[in-house]
Short mmCIF file of C-alpha atoms in Angstrom, two decimals:
data_model
loop_
_atom_site.label_atom_id
_atom_site.label_comp_id
_atom_site.label_asym_id
_atom_site.label_seq_id
_atom_site.Cartn_x
_atom_site.Cartn_y
_atom_site.Cartn_z
CA MET A 1177 18.66 16.20 1.70
CA ALA A 1178 22.29 15.43 1.10
CA ARG A 1179 23.63 15.02 -2.40
CA VAL A 1180 26.84 13.10 -2.10
CA PHE A 1181 26.48 10.57 -4.89
CA GLY A 1182 29.23 11.53 -7.23
CA LYS A 1183 28.83 8.27 -9.04
CA PHE A 1184 25.27 9.06 -9.88
CA SER A 1185 25.09 12.81 -9.91
CA LYS A 1186 26.43 12.99 -13.45
CA ILE A 1187 24.09 10.40 -14.83
CA LEU A 1188 21.51 12.45 -16.62
CA ILE A 1189 18.27 11.24 -17.94
CA GLY A 1190 17.36 11.63 -21.57
CA GLY A 1191 15.31 14.75 -22.00
CA ALA A 1192 12.90 13.60 -24.66
CA ALA A 1193 9.21 13.39 -23.93
CA PHE A 1194 8.00 9.79 -24.02
CA THR A 1195 4.96 8.72 -25.91
CA VAL A 1196 2.18 6.77 -24.27
CA THR A 1197 2.29 3.13 -25.25
CA ALA A 1198 -0.65 1.72 -27.13
CA SER A 1199 -0.67 -1.40 -25.00
CA GLY A 1200 -2.42 0.27 -22.11
CA PHE A 1201 0.59 0.45 -19.80
CA TYR A 1202 0.17 3.37 -17.47
CA ALA A 1203 2.52 5.98 -18.64
CA GLY A 1204 4.54 6.60 -15.47
CA ILE A 1205 6.38 3.37 -16.04
CA ASP A 1206 7.40 4.59 -19.46
CA CYS A 1207 10.09 6.54 -17.68
CA PHE A 1208 12.00 3.49 -16.59
CA GLY A 1209 13.17 2.55 -20.03
CA PRO A 1210 15.05 5.84 -20.36
CA ILE A 1211 16.27 5.64 -16.75
CA HIS A 1212 17.82 2.25 -17.43
CA HIS A 1213 19.15 3.55 -20.70
CA ALA A 1214 20.70 6.52 -18.93
CA PHE A 1215 22.79 4.20 -16.80
CA ALA A 1216 24.29 2.68 -19.87
CA THR A 1217 24.78 5.72 -22.06
CA SER A 1218 24.41 8.96 -20.01
CA THR A 1219 23.53 11.89 -22.21
CA ASN A 1220 24.34 15.56 -22.06
CA SER A 1221 20.76 16.68 -21.67
CA LYS A 1222 20.06 18.43 -18.40
CA ASP A 1223 16.28 18.28 -18.73
CA PHE A 1224 14.38 15.97 -16.47
CA PRO A 1225 12.21 13.70 -18.59
CA ILE A 1226 8.60 14.69 -18.99
CA CYS A 1227 7.12 11.61 -17.40
CA HIS A 1228 3.53 10.95 -18.32
CA SER A 1229 2.31 10.45 -14.80
CA THR A 1230 -1.40 10.10 -14.40
CA PRO A 1231 -2.60 13.32 -12.76
CA TRP A 1232 -4.30 13.05 -9.39
CA ASP A 1233 -8.04 13.48 -9.93
CA TYR A 1234 -9.08 15.95 -7.24
CA ASN A 1235 -12.71 15.36 -8.14
CA TRP A 1236 -12.54 11.57 -7.61
CA ASP A 1237 -15.41 11.69 -5.11
CA LYS A 1238 -17.43 14.27 -7.10
CA ARG A 1239 -17.12 16.69 -4.19
CA GLN A 1240 -14.56 19.13 -5.51
CA LEU A 1241 -15.69 22.74 -5.55
CA PHE A 1242 -15.00 24.53 -8.79
CA ASN A 1243 -14.84 28.27 -9.26
CA ALA A 1244 -18.05 28.97 -11.10
CA ASP A 1245 -20.03 32.16 -11.63
CA THR A 1246 -21.30 31.74 -8.12
CA THR A 1247 -18.18 31.19 -6.04
CA PRO A 1248 -19.08 29.01 -3.09
CA SER A 1249 -18.81 30.62 0.30
CA SER A 1250 -16.39 29.27 2.87
CA LEU A 1251 -19.40 27.67 4.52
CA ASP A 1252 -19.73 25.34 1.52
CA LYS A 1253 -16.13 24.12 1.60
CA PRO A 1254 -15.07 20.93 3.36
CA LYS A 1255 -13.03 21.80 6.44
CA ALA A 1256 -12.53 18.52 8.27
CA THR A 1257 -10.40 15.44 7.67
CA ARG A 1258 -11.95 11.99 7.64
CA HIS A 1259 -9.96 9.10 9.09
CA ILE A 1260 -11.17 5.70 7.89
CA ILE A 1261 -9.88 2.72 9.89
CA LEU A 1262 -10.51 -0.56 8.13
CA VAL A 1263 -10.34 -3.69 10.29
CA ARG A 1264 -10.05 -7.16 8.79
CA HIS A 1265 -12.11 -9.82 10.60
CA GLY A 1266 -10.41 -12.54 12.65
CA GLN A 1267 -9.43 -16.07 11.67
CA TYR A 1268 -12.53 -18.23 11.14
CA HIS A 1269 -13.72 -21.76 10.36
CA TYR A 1270 -14.42 -21.90 6.65
CA PHE A 1271 -17.74 -23.30 5.39
CA ASP A 1272 -19.66 -22.66 2.21
CA GLU A 1273 -22.56 -21.41 4.30
CA ASP A 1274 -21.82 -18.06 5.93
CA SER A 1275 -23.86 -18.74 9.07
CA LYS A 1276 -21.42 -21.55 9.97
CA CYS A 1277 -18.33 -19.40 9.47
CA HIS A 1278 -17.68 -18.63 13.13
CA LEU A 1279 -14.43 -17.16 14.39
CA THR A 1280 -11.87 -19.57 15.79
CA ASN A 1281 -10.65 -19.06 19.34
CA LEU A 1282 -7.60 -17.41 17.82
CA GLY A 1283 -9.87 -15.17 15.74
CA ARG A 1284 -11.74 -13.97 18.83
CA ASN A 1285 -8.41 -13.42 20.57
CA GLN A 1286 -7.12 -11.39 17.60
CA LEU A 1287 -10.12 -9.08 17.59
CA ASP A 1288 -9.96 -8.69 21.34
CA LEU A 1289 -6.42 -7.40 20.85
CA THR A 1290 -7.60 -5.14 18.00
CA GLY A 1291 -10.36 -3.72 20.24
CA ARG A 1292 -7.81 -3.05 22.98
CA ARG A 1293 -5.54 -1.31 20.48
CA LEU A 1294 -8.36 0.87 19.13
CA LYS A 1295 -9.22 1.82 22.72
CA GLN A 1296 -5.54 2.53 23.44
CA LEU A 1297 -5.29 4.75 20.33
CA ASN A 1298 -8.11 6.72 21.92
CA PHE A 1299 -9.45 8.35 18.76
CA PRO A 1300 -12.89 9.97 19.04
CA TYR A 1301 -14.65 7.23 17.06
CA SER A 1302 -17.97 8.34 15.64
CA ARG A 1303 -19.21 4.89 14.49
CA ILE A 1304 -18.36 1.30 13.70
CA VAL A 1305 -19.78 0.11 10.38
CA TYR A 1306 -19.61 -3.67 10.08
CA SER A 1307 -20.20 -6.27 7.40
CA THR A 1308 -23.17 -8.53 8.09
CA MET A 1309 -21.16 -11.73 7.44
CA THR A 1310 -20.83 -13.93 10.53
CA ARG A 1311 -17.09 -13.51 10.94
CA ALA A 1312 -17.35 -9.71 10.74
CA VAL A 1313 -20.31 -9.58 13.16
CA GLU A 1314 -18.40 -11.69 15.66
CA SER A 1315 -15.28 -9.57 15.14
CA THR A 1316 -17.33 -6.44 15.86
CA ASP A 1317 -18.68 -8.05 19.04
CA GLU A 1318 -15.10 -8.35 20.30
CA ILE A 1319 -14.23 -4.78 19.37
CA ILE A 1320 -17.23 -3.11 20.96
CA LYS A 1321 -16.40 -4.66 24.32
CA HIS A 1322 -13.54 -2.14 24.36
CA LEU A 1323 -15.45 0.73 22.73
CA PRO A 1324 -18.80 0.77 24.51
CA GLY A 1325 -20.98 3.70 23.48
CA VAL A 1326 -19.66 3.94 19.92
CA PRO A 1327 -22.67 3.49 17.58
CA THR A 1328 -22.58 0.36 15.40
CA VAL A 1329 -24.12 0.15 11.94
CA PRO A 1330 -24.57 -3.14 10.02
CA CYS A 1331 -24.01 -2.96 6.27
CA ASP A 1332 -24.50 -5.51 3.49
CA LEU A 1333 -22.50 -3.47 1.00
CA ILE A 1334 -19.16 -4.31 2.66
CA ARG A 1335 -19.62 -8.08 2.71
CA GLU A 1336 -16.81 -10.08 1.13
CA GLY A 1337 -16.72 -10.64 -2.60
CA ALA A 1338 -14.78 -10.47 -5.84
CA PRO A 1339 -14.33 -6.73 -6.38
CA PHE A 1340 -12.39 -6.72 -9.64
CA PRO A 1341 -10.48 -9.24 -11.79
CA PRO A 1342 -7.08 -9.41 -10.08
CA GLU A 1343 -3.80 -9.10 -11.92
CA PRO A 1344 -1.91 -11.35 -11.78
CA ALA A 1345 -4.94 -13.65 -12.03
CA VAL A 1346 -5.51 -16.21 -9.31
CA GLN A 1347 -5.95 -19.81 -10.47
CA ASN A 1348 -9.42 -21.26 -9.83
CA TRP A 1349 -10.59 -17.99 -8.30
CA PRO A 1350 -13.28 -16.84 -7.87
CA PRO A 1351 -14.82 -20.30 -7.46
CA GLU A 1352 -18.05 -19.08 -9.05
CA GLY A 1353 -16.20 -17.92 -12.16
CA PRO A 1354 -16.22 -14.46 -13.75
CA LYS A 1355 -19.90 -14.01 -12.88
CA ALA A 1356 -18.80 -13.24 -9.32
CA TYR A 1357 -17.38 -9.92 -10.52
CA GLU A 1358 -20.71 -8.95 -12.08
CA GLU A 1359 -22.45 -9.45 -8.74
CA ASP A 1360 -19.85 -8.23 -6.30
CA GLY A 1361 -18.00 -5.56 -8.30
CA PRO A 1362 -20.79 -2.98 -8.54
CA ARG A 1363 -21.83 -3.64 -4.95
CA ILE A 1364 -18.32 -3.13 -3.53
CA GLU A 1365 -17.86 -0.08 -5.77
CA ALA A 1366 -21.16 1.26 -4.38
CA ALA A 1367 -19.77 0.75 -0.87
CA PHE A 1368 -16.67 2.68 -1.89
CA GLU A 1369 -18.75 5.57 -3.20
CA LYS A 1370 -20.93 5.58 -0.09
CA TYR A 1371 -18.19 5.56 2.52
CA ILE A 1372 -14.91 6.74 1.02
CA HIS A 1373 -15.07 10.44 0.20
CA ARG A 1374 -13.98 13.76 1.68
CA ALA A 1375 -15.92 15.30 4.58
CA ASP A 1376 -19.18 17.08 4.03
CA PRO A 1377 -18.91 20.89 4.41
CA SER A 1378 -21.19 20.62 7.46
CA GLN A 1379 -18.58 18.50 9.28
CA THR A 1380 -16.61 20.80 11.58
CA GLU A 1381 -14.35 18.34 13.44
CA ASP A 1382 -12.04 15.65 12.13
CA SER A 1383 -13.71 12.25 12.33
CA TYR A 1384 -12.56 8.67 12.96
CA GLU A 1385 -14.73 5.84 11.67
CA VAL A 1386 -14.11 2.11 11.98
CA PHE A 1387 -15.19 -0.38 9.29
CA VAL A 1388 -15.03 -4.06 10.19
CA CYS A 1389 -15.01 -6.04 6.98
CA HIS A 1390 -12.93 -8.20 4.67
CA ALA A 1391 -9.58 -8.44 2.94
CA ASN A 1392 -10.82 -8.05 -0.63
CA VAL A 1393 -13.06 -5.12 0.26
CA ILE A 1394 -10.27 -3.34 2.15
CA ARG A 1395 -7.68 -3.94 -0.54
CA TYR A 1396 -10.04 -2.68 -3.25
CA PHE A 1397 -10.90 0.42 -1.18
CA VAL A 1398 -7.21 1.19 -0.77
CA CYS A 1399 -6.49 0.88 -4.50
CA ARG A 1400 -9.48 3.06 -5.43
CA ALA A 1401 -8.84 5.67 -2.75
CA LEU A 1402 -5.20 6.02 -3.78
CA GLN A 1403 -6.16 6.11 -7.47
CA LEU A 1404 -4.15 2.97 -8.14
CA PRO A 1405 -5.11 0.31 -10.68
CA PRO A 1406 -7.97 -1.63 -9.08
CA GLU A 1407 -6.63 -4.94 -10.34
CA ALA A 1408 -3.65 -4.50 -8.00
CA TRP A 1409 -5.67 -5.32 -4.88
CA ILE A 1410 -4.38 -8.90 -5.04
CA ARG A 1411 -0.77 -7.69 -4.53
CA VAL A 1412 -1.46 -6.93 -0.87
CA SER A 1413 -2.01 -9.38 2.01
CA LEU A 1414 -3.75 -8.43 5.25
CA ASP A 1415 -3.30 -10.11 8.62
CA ASN A 1416 -6.48 -11.10 10.44
CA GLY A 1417 -7.65 -8.29 12.70
CA SER A 1418 -5.11 -5.83 11.26
CA LEU A 1419 -5.71 -2.08 10.91
CA THR A 1420 -5.58 -0.19 7.61
CA TRP A 1421 -5.88 3.59 7.91
CA LEU A 1422 -6.89 5.99 5.13
CA THR A 1423 -6.88 9.76 5.68
CA ILE A 1424 -9.04 11.89 3.39
CA ARG A 1425 -8.32 15.60 3.51
CA PRO A 1426 -10.72 18.43 2.68
CA SER A 1427 -8.76 19.13 -0.53
CA GLY A 1428 -9.47 15.62 -1.81
CA THR A 1429 -5.98 14.24 -1.30
CA VAL A 1430 -5.78 10.83 0.32
CA SER A 1431 -3.02 9.21 2.33
CA LEU A 1432 -2.50 5.64 3.44
CA ARG A 1433 -1.11 5.71 6.99
CA TRP A 1434 -1.12 2.00 7.79
CA LEU A 1435 -1.80 -1.15 5.83
CA GLY A 1436 -2.12 -4.49 7.63
CA ASN A 1437 -0.92 -3.01 10.92
CA SER A 1438 -0.96 -5.94 13.34
CA GLY A 1439 2.08 -5.01 15.41
CA TYR A 1440 0.09 -4.99 18.66
CA MET A 1441 -0.39 -8.75 18.39
CA PRO A 1442 2.17 -11.22 19.75
CA PRO A 1443 3.77 -13.02 16.78
CA ASP A 1444 2.03 -16.31 17.66
CA LYS A 1445 -1.37 -14.61 17.24
CA ILE A 1446 -0.71 -13.39 13.68
CA SER A 1447 -2.50 -15.22 10.88
CA LEU A 1448 -3.46 -14.55 7.28
CA ASN A 1449 -6.44 -16.85 6.74
CA MET B 1389 -18.70 -16.39 -0.74
CA ALA B 1390 -22.36 -15.57 -0.16
CA ARG B 1391 -24.42 -13.91 -2.87
CA VAL B 1392 -27.35 -12.30 -1.15
CA PHE B 1393 -27.42 -8.94 -2.85
CA GLY B 1394 -30.66 -9.05 -4.78
CA LYS B 1395 -30.51 -5.34 -5.25
CA PHE B 1396 -27.19 -5.64 -7.04
CA SER B 1397 -27.21 -9.08 -8.55
CA LYS B 1398 -29.32 -7.95 -11.48
CA ILE B 1399 -27.18 -4.93 -12.24
CA LEU B 1400 -25.17 -6.08 -15.21
CA ILE B 1401 -22.19 -4.33 -16.61
CA GLY B 1402 -22.08 -3.25 -20.22
CA GLY B 1403 -20.24 -5.82 -22.28
CA ALA B 1404 -18.39 -3.58 -24.68
CA ALA B 1405 -14.62 -3.49 -24.68
CA PHE B 1406 -13.33 -0.10 -23.64
CA THR B 1407 -10.71 1.79 -25.52
CA VAL B 1408 -7.59 3.10 -23.87
CA THR B 1409 -7.80 6.81 -23.31
CA ALA B 1410 -5.31 9.03 -25.06
CA SER B 1411 -4.72 11.04 -21.89
CA GLY B 1412 -2.45 8.43 -20.37
CA PHE B 1413 -4.92 7.17 -17.76
CA TYR B 1414 -4.14 3.58 -16.94
CA ALA B 1415 -6.81 1.56 -18.53
CA GLY B 1416 -8.09 -0.39 -15.53
CA ILE B 1417 -9.87 2.70 -14.35
CA ASP B 1418 -11.68 2.89 -17.66
CA CYS B 1419 -14.00 0.26 -16.29
CA PHE B 1420 -15.47 2.55 -13.71
CA GLY B 1421 -17.30 4.70 -16.20
CA PRO B 1422 -19.33 1.71 -17.40
CA ILE B 1423 -19.76 0.46 -13.81
CA HIS B 1424 -21.28 3.79 -12.81
CA HIS B 1425 -23.28 3.80 -15.98
CA ALA B 1426 -24.60 0.32 -15.24
CA PHE B 1427 -26.06 1.52 -11.98
CA ALA B 1428 -28.11 4.05 -13.82
CA THR B 1429 -29.18 2.08 -16.84
CA SER B 1430 -28.54 -1.68 -16.37
CA THR B 1431 -28.26 -3.48 -19.65
CA ASN B 1432 -29.15 -6.98 -20.76
CA SER B 1433 -25.61 -8.00 -21.56
CA LYS B 1434 -24.30 -10.85 -19.45
CA ASP B 1435 -20.69 -10.41 -20.47
CA PHE B 1436 -18.24 -9.11 -17.95
CA PRO B 1437 -16.49 -6.07 -19.43
CA ILE B 1438 -13.09 -6.62 -20.93
CA CYS B 1439 -11.16 -4.37 -18.58
CA HIS B 1440 -7.82 -3.23 -19.91
CA SER B 1441 -5.84 -4.12 -16.83
CA THR B 1442 -2.13 -3.79 -17.11
CA PRO B 1443 -0.72 -7.33 -17.13
CA TRP B 1444 1.68 -8.31 -14.34
CA ASP B 1445 5.18 -8.33 -15.79
CA TYR B 1446 6.68 -11.59 -14.53
CA ASN B 1447 10.03 -10.54 -15.88
CA TRP B 1448 10.17 -7.27 -13.93
CA ASP B 1449 13.49 -8.22 -12.33
CA LYS B 1450 14.92 -9.74 -15.53
CA ARG B 1451 15.13 -13.11 -13.77
CA GLN B 1452 12.24 -14.96 -15.36
CA LEU B 1453 13.16 -18.22 -17.00
CA PHE B 1454 11.74 -18.66 -20.47
CA ASN B 1455 11.35 -21.93 -22.31
CA ALA B 1456 14.11 -21.77 -24.85
CA ASP B 1457 15.76 -24.43 -26.97
CA THR B 1458 17.77 -25.37 -23.93
CA THR B 1459 15.15 -25.75 -21.21
CA PRO B 1460 16.74 -24.84 -17.89
CA SER B 1461 17.11 -27.63 -15.41
CA SER B 1462 15.34 -27.46 -12.06
CA LEU B 1463 18.70 -26.48 -10.60
CA ASP B 1464 18.49 -23.18 -12.50
CA LYS B 1465 15.06 -22.23 -11.17
CA PRO B 1466 14.55 -19.97 -8.16
CA LYS B 1467 13.17 -22.04 -5.26
CA ALA B 1468 13.22 -19.73 -2.27
CA THR B 1469 11.13 -16.74 -1.22
CA ARG B 1470 12.80 -13.48 -0.25
CA HIS B 1471 11.28 -11.45 2.59
CA ILE B 1472 12.36 -7.81 2.55
CA ILE B 1473 11.66 -5.89 5.74
CA LEU B 1474 12.03 -2.13 5.28
CA VAL B 1475 12.45 -0.07 8.46
CA ARG B 1476 12.01 3.67 8.50
CA HIS B 1477 14.52 5.54 10.68
CA GLY B 1478 13.40 7.20 13.91
CA GLN B 1479 12.39 10.79 14.61
CA TYR B 1480 15.38 13.14 14.29
CA HIS B 1481 16.54 16.73 14.68
CA TYR B 1482 16.44 18.30 11.25
CA PHE B 1483 19.47 20.20 9.96
CA ASP B 1484 20.66 20.91 6.41
CA GLU B 1485 23.86 19.09 7.19
CA ASP B 1486 23.34 15.35 7.58
CA SER B 1487 26.03 14.87 10.22
CA LYS B 1488 23.96 17.02 12.60
CA CYS B 1489 20.74 15.08 12.00
CA HIS B 1490 20.83 12.96 15.15
CA LEU B 1491 17.89 10.96 16.41
CA THR B 1492 15.80 12.58 19.13
CA ASN B 1493 15.33 10.69 22.38
CA LEU B 1494 11.95 9.61 21.02
CA GLY B 1495 13.62 8.44 17.82
CA ARG B 1496 16.05 6.23 19.77
CA ASN B 1497 13.15 4.90 21.82
CA GLN B 1498 11.18 4.10 18.65
CA LEU B 1499 14.01 2.10 17.12
CA ASP B 1500 14.64 0.30 20.40
CA LEU B 1501 11.01 -0.85 20.20
CA THR B 1502 11.47 -1.79 16.53
CA GLY B 1503 14.57 -3.84 17.41
CA ARG B 1504 12.64 -5.61 20.17
CA ARG B 1505 9.82 -6.37 17.73
CA LEU B 1506 12.20 -7.75 15.10
CA LYS B 1507 13.74 -9.94 17.80
CA GLN B 1508 10.29 -11.04 18.94
CA LEU B 1509 9.27 -11.92 15.37
CA ASN B 1510 12.28 -14.24 15.44
CA PHE B 1511 12.87 -14.47 11.70
CA PRO B 1512 16.22 -15.92 10.60
CA TYR B 1513 17.62 -12.55 9.47
CA SER B 1514 20.54 -12.89 7.07
CA ARG B 1515 21.64 -9.24 7.09
CA ILE B 1516 20.80 -5.64 7.93
CA VAL B 1517 21.52 -3.21 5.09
CA TYR B 1518 21.45 0.37 6.30
CA SER B 1519 21.57 3.82 4.75
CA THR B 1520 24.71 5.78 5.61
CA MET B 1521 22.76 8.89 6.65
CA THR B 1522 23.18 9.74 10.33
CA ARG B 1523 19.58 9.03 11.35
CA ALA B 1524 19.65 5.61 9.66
CA VAL B 1525 23.04 4.68 11.16
CA GLU B 1526 21.80 5.61 14.63
CA SER B 1527 18.57 3.71 14.01
CA THR B 1528 20.57 0.64 13.03
CA ASP B 1529 22.66 0.98 16.24
CA GLU B 1530 19.42 0.63 18.24
CA ILE B 1531 18.22 -2.37 16.23
CA ILE B 1532 21.42 -4.38 16.38
CA LYS B 1533 21.37 -4.27 20.18
CA HIS B 1534 18.49 -6.74 19.84
CA LEU B 1535 19.89 -8.67 16.88
CA PRO B 1536 23.55 -9.29 17.76
CA GLY B 1537 25.32 -11.47 15.26
CA VAL B 1538 23.29 -10.39 12.25
CA PRO B 1539 25.74 -8.97 9.66
CA THR B 1540 25.33 -5.25 8.91
CA VAL B 1541 26.09 -3.67 5.54
CA PRO B 1542 26.27 0.12 4.98
CA CYS B 1543 24.91 1.35 1.66
CA ASP B 1544 24.94 4.79 0.02
CA LEU B 1545 22.36 3.77 -2.57
CA ILE B 1546 19.48 3.76 -0.05
CA ARG B 1547 20.12 7.27 1.35
CA GLU B 1548 17.10 9.58 1.29
CA GLY B 1549 16.24 11.53 -1.84
CA ALA B 1550 13.65 12.52 -4.40
CA PRO B 1551 12.96 9.26 -6.24
CA PHE B 1552 10.37 10.40 -8.75
CA PRO B 1553 8.15 13.47 -9.29
CA PRO B 1554 5.19 12.83 -6.99
CA GLU B 1555 1.60 13.10 -8.08
CA PRO B 1556 -0.14 15.04 -6.68
CA ALA B 1557 2.86 17.40 -6.68
CA VAL B 1558 4.10 18.73 -3.36
CA GLN B 1559 4.43 22.52 -3.14
CA ASN B 1560 8.02 23.78 -2.74
CA TRP B 1561 9.38 20.24 -2.86
CA PRO B 1562 12.00 19.13 -3.48
CA PRO B 1563 13.74 22.23 -2.13
CA GLU B 1564 16.52 21.85 -4.71
CA GLY B 1565 14.01 21.89 -7.55
CA PRO B 1566 13.56 19.29 -10.31
CA LYS B 1567 17.33 18.71 -10.46
CA ALA B 1568 16.96 16.60 -7.33
CA TYR B 1569 15.18 13.92 -9.37
CA GLU B 1570 18.06 13.77 -11.85
CA GLU B 1571 20.49 13.03 -9.04
CA ASP B 1572 18.42 10.84 -6.75
CA GLY B 1573 16.08 9.08 -9.18
CA PRO B 1574 18.65 6.89 -10.99
CA ARG B 1575 20.44 6.17 -7.70
CA ILE B 1576 17.28 4.99 -5.89
CA GLU B 1577 16.24 3.04 -8.96
CA ALA B 1578 19.69 1.40 -8.94
CA ALA B 1579 19.09 0.47 -5.27
CA PHE B 1580 15.79 -1.05 -6.26
CA GLU B 1581 17.41 -3.14 -8.99
CA LYS B 1582 20.21 -4.24 -6.67
CA TYR B 1583 18.08 -5.33 -3.72
CA ILE B 1584 14.51 -5.98 -4.84
CA HIS B 1585 14.33 -9.09 -7.01
CA ARG B 1586 13.45 -12.77 -6.69
CA ALA B 1587 15.88 -15.22 -5.12
CA ASP B 1588 18.88 -16.53 -6.95
CA PRO B 1589 18.53 -20.21 -8.02
CA SER B 1590 21.41 -21.02 -5.65
CA GLN B 1591 19.33 -19.87 -2.66
CA THR B 1592 17.80 -22.94 -1.05
CA GLU B 1593 16.11 -21.46 2.05
CA ASP B 1594 13.68 -18.56 2.38
CA SER B 1595 15.49 -15.42 3.50
CA TYR B 1596 14.67 -12.42 5.69
CA GLU B 1597 16.62 -9.21 5.13
CA VAL B 1598 16.24 -5.91 6.96
CA PHE B 1599 16.80 -2.54 5.27
CA VAL B 1600 17.03 0.50 7.52
CA CYS B 1601 16.41 3.53 5.40
CA HIS B 1602 13.98 6.34 4.58
CA ALA B 1603 10.36 7.07 3.82
CA ASN B 1604 10.78 8.12 0.19
CA VAL B 1605 13.04 5.19 -0.60
CA ILE B 1606 10.66 2.70 1.04
CA ARG B 1607 7.56 4.16 -0.63
CA TYR B 1608 9.24 4.11 -4.04
CA PHE B 1609 10.39 0.51 -3.55
CA VAL B 1610 6.84 -0.50 -2.67
CA CYS B 1611 5.35 1.16 -5.78
CA ARG B 1612 7.97 -0.35 -8.06
CA ALA B 1613 7.83 -3.83 -6.51
CA LEU B 1614 4.03 -3.93 -6.80
CA GLN B 1615 4.19 -2.54 -10.37
CA LEU B 1616 2.22 0.53 -9.34
CA PRO B 1617 2.74 3.99 -10.82
CA PRO B 1618 5.97 5.29 -9.24
CA GLU B 1619 4.51 8.79 -8.82
CA ALA B 1620 2.07 7.35 -6.25
CA TRP B 1621 4.75 7.01 -3.57
CA ILE B 1622 3.59 10.33 -2.07
CA ARG B 1623 0.14 8.85 -1.29
CA VAL B 1624 1.55 6.77 1.54
CA SER B 1625 2.81 7.96 4.94
CA LEU B 1626 5.15 5.92 7.14
CA ASP B 1627 5.49 6.18 10.91
CA ASN B 1628 9.03 6.54 12.22
CA GLY B 1629 10.53 3.13 12.96
CA SER B 1630 7.65 1.31 11.26
CA LEU B 1631 7.98 -2.00 9.40
CA THR B 1632 7.08 -2.51 5.73
CA TRP B 1633 7.28 -6.09 4.50
CA LEU B 1634 7.57 -7.22 0.88
CA THR B 1635 7.53 -10.88 -0.07
CA ILE B 1636 9.05 -11.89 -3.42
CA ARG B 1637 8.22 -15.40 -4.56
CA PRO B 1638 10.27 -17.61 -6.90
CA SER B 1639 7.65 -17.11 -9.63
CA GLY B 1640 8.22 -13.33 -9.60
CA THR B 1641 4.96 -12.41 -7.87
CA VAL B 1642 5.27 -9.89 -5.07
CA SER B 1643 3.07 -9.28 -2.06
CA LEU B 1644 2.95 -6.41 0.42
CA ARG B 1645 2.35 -7.92 3.88
CA TRP B 1646 2.68 -4.77 6.03
CA LEU B 1647 3.07 -1.09 5.29
CA GLY B 1648 3.89 1.32 8.12
CA ASN B 1649 3.35 -1.36 10.76
CA SER B 1650 4.04 0.45 14.05
CA GLY B 1651 1.47 -1.33 16.20
CA TYR B 1652 4.08 -2.51 18.70
CA MET B 1653 4.65 1.10 19.79
CA PRO B 1654 2.56 2.74 22.49
CA PRO B 1655 0.45 5.47 20.85
CA ASP B 1656 2.48 8.23 22.53
CA LYS B 1657 5.64 6.97 20.79
CA ILE B 1658 4.19 7.16 17.27
CA SER B 1659 5.42 10.01 15.05
CA LEU B 1660 5.56 10.79 11.36
CA ASN B 1661 8.44 13.29 11.12
#
């Protein structure tokens, strides 16, 4: 990594430790005040600031092995990596009643392209879990045409909903009012706990699972899996039919490989709603 | 939005306000304790918990207009949306010395595909800003073959570096030790402040700008633009040549449309390093 920035290389950052604000701001951002300040004043301190980053919680899925009196054998340790591929359903006709919410022709076309792409990627898919809402069922129908033989599993937990109060707030949303969070939040969180975790120690090979569901569910899963503030889900948009890929390693670290990857669609097939 | 989850609809979340932890955890996550708790105990409270989400800072780019004694005229208000398309350079031969870090044949092929995709997307690109590191310059050469006439601007600020101490930490990285953050952090933050902000009031049309740069720079920009903890940049991976798209609205809200979008590449052309 080259270091050729004479202009910046002498700008040192104040070395004092920063206190956590009482307002609930996550502490990492506390560092930016001093960084901005450093541009204006530059100090002589050579210490890097002790930024109060939030530590990664390796036990986020309650599957971390701790060294106890009885050290677990290597047989008990997760060995495999789980790849979670989250697919957003296609464009659909909106109605209050879910049974009427069929995919548009474009929506079917989008998911046909997504199915082709999944086939082309040629991962050893172990299952397709799909939301039981009409638009997700119909999206799954398009995908499985290209992945015959992959088991499909319907699931109510990953139906669309209001996972968490978004920030910034969205005017007139959710239409049902704050009660929507009471109903949907615990259910979508339960889906997260059920599906998004490191591999079981009995899993010997890396796995690839497809989940066909909804924008809010996917965005919430991404925030939670990356240990980001859950209210931030609203700051992401997902194209219809797009692929979002989370990798969960045996150690409990998580990586987002793709988010809203729709590049296999011609531009005139891309839609957001 | 259907509400058919009888099993969950009666699970109510404790109504107490939660206190901010002293450990520096961002407070949104504080809600999960009570959510988990609610599954086990379910209370009679019908109040949604007051989650201590971090408010969106509308003045993050110091361009928010406030109602002062002299209310600004409509001429002073931003009207346009800025679309920022961040391109990661292609695969390259690694050497300590940047001038030797040429793209591989695959890397050139990747950026040729990226250039074709940008052309196909057919946005009215106003400029291509590119990092002055060899692999980014060569990546830009491939792109501009498909976008002749779009002005190109070299920039030292968006060269690769160590933007912020990652969490979880990466063993033996950065190779130069913590001093790398002192040099690169303020420079990459300065790049963020220079390029990532809402439109100027004088801008009348939505704009599309391409930035050809590096994984750490792009990941840091995304965290900062979405007001996420900057240390989280390490939790994202970006394919070589992939497209990451940020939309900045006149109000100061920001949306991530794509992250690591490489779907226009055949699977055998996809690489991470």
